[in-house]
């Protein structure tokens, strides 16, 4: 079975992401479409709040360019740099397949997250 693909669009451009095969990612897909106000954090990621919490899962501390993650149970993160986060870490929701560098600029941005056709 193919992984679910989503589109993340903003005034800065558009990327797609393949969702992970886990319960939090499936729950995220059920919420779509969403518009999320995201802000820049540490010049490595854009973060924004989801309307409700997603299920918990094992977390990891390392992330790479394009990782789509969950910081707290309702806090979506799009990483545009690689690095490591403090404990407890992130839940990986998927991987951006487009050019995530569109988010590599300071300031807030509204993103639209929806399923692709």
XYZ file of C-alpha atoms in Angstrom:
117
model
C 0.000 0.000 0.000
C 1.372 3.417 -0.971
C 1.951 5.968 1.734
C -0.400 8.886 1.936
C 0.923 12.060 0.368
C -0.029 15.539 1.535
C 0.499 19.019 0.113
C 1.850 21.863 2.254
C 1.333 25.224 0.572
C 1.981 28.833 1.553
C 2.670 32.221 0.027
C 6.328 31.098 -0.134
C 5.651 28.014 -2.275
C 4.428 24.457 -2.095
C 5.909 21.076 -1.158
C 4.574 17.569 -0.791
C 5.279 15.124 2.010
C 4.873 11.376 2.395
C 3.244 10.530 5.705
C 4.720 7.831 7.933
C 2.806 4.599 8.453
C 1.882 5.252 12.086
C -1.184 6.234 14.117
C -0.229 9.888 14.673
C 0.267 10.423 10.909
C -3.037 8.680 10.140
C -4.760 10.913 12.699
C -3.193 13.982 11.092
C -4.525 12.883 7.684
C -8.030 12.612 9.171
C -7.849 16.292 10.272
C -7.093 17.581 6.785
C -7.532 20.082 5.253
C -6.041 22.519 7.786
C -4.601 26.004 7.782
C -1.904 26.388 10.428
C -0.207 29.603 11.544
C 3.462 28.689 11.840
C 6.360 30.611 13.332
C 10.096 30.229 12.951
C 11.944 28.505 15.773
C 15.737 28.502 16.185
C 16.244 29.107 12.426
C 15.795 25.381 11.846
C 12.058 24.778 11.793
C 8.571 26.141 11.369
C 6.157 25.233 14.163
C 2.419 25.557 14.632
C -0.451 24.243 16.711
C -2.880 21.602 15.481
C -6.571 21.858 16.439
C -6.290 18.748 18.649
C -3.744 16.299 19.996
C -2.455 13.327 18.003
C -1.746 9.879 19.506
C 1.585 9.349 21.254
C 4.299 7.097 19.855
C 7.977 6.403 20.462
C 10.023 9.559 19.979
C 13.440 10.260 18.531
C 15.848 13.121 19.059
C 17.548 13.407 15.652
C 15.896 14.991 12.630
C 16.963 15.732 9.067
C 16.085 18.296 6.431
C 12.446 17.733 5.509
C 11.367 15.816 8.604
C 7.709 16.419 9.408
C 7.264 15.925 13.129
C 5.236 16.365 16.244
C 6.896 18.123 19.199
C 4.125 18.016 21.782
C 0.934 16.101 21.098
C -0.547 19.020 19.137
C 2.511 20.907 17.848
C 3.431 20.310 14.182
C 7.024 20.915 13.077
C 8.538 21.200 9.583
C 12.342 21.002 9.776
C 14.327 22.811 7.068
C 17.715 21.996 8.644
C 19.168 18.850 10.261
C 19.845 18.600 13.972
C 18.921 17.166 17.320
C 16.194 18.159 19.753
C 16.191 17.816 23.543
C 14.314 15.045 25.323
C 11.650 13.839 25.002
C 12.176 14.257 21.253
C 9.750 14.251 18.339
C 7.315 11.837 16.785
C 8.055 11.514 13.075
C 4.943 12.101 10.966
C 6.570 11.963 7.543
C 9.139 13.329 5.134
C 8.863 16.339 2.834
C 9.601 15.296 -0.750
C 9.766 18.821 -2.177
C 12.196 21.677 -1.620
C 11.686 22.423 2.072
C 14.125 25.353 1.850
C 11.117 27.544 0.976
C 10.568 27.720 4.751
C 14.186 28.731 5.457
C 13.436 32.388 6.167
C 12.572 34.306 9.316
C 9.061 35.196 10.286
C 5.656 33.587 10.548
C 3.721 31.998 7.690
C 0.280 30.435 7.282
C 0.416 27.006 5.661
C -2.379 24.984 4.136
C -2.044 21.235 4.694
C -4.263 18.976 2.599
C -4.369 15.577 0.971
C -3.192 15.344 -2.602
C -5.447 13.954 -5.322
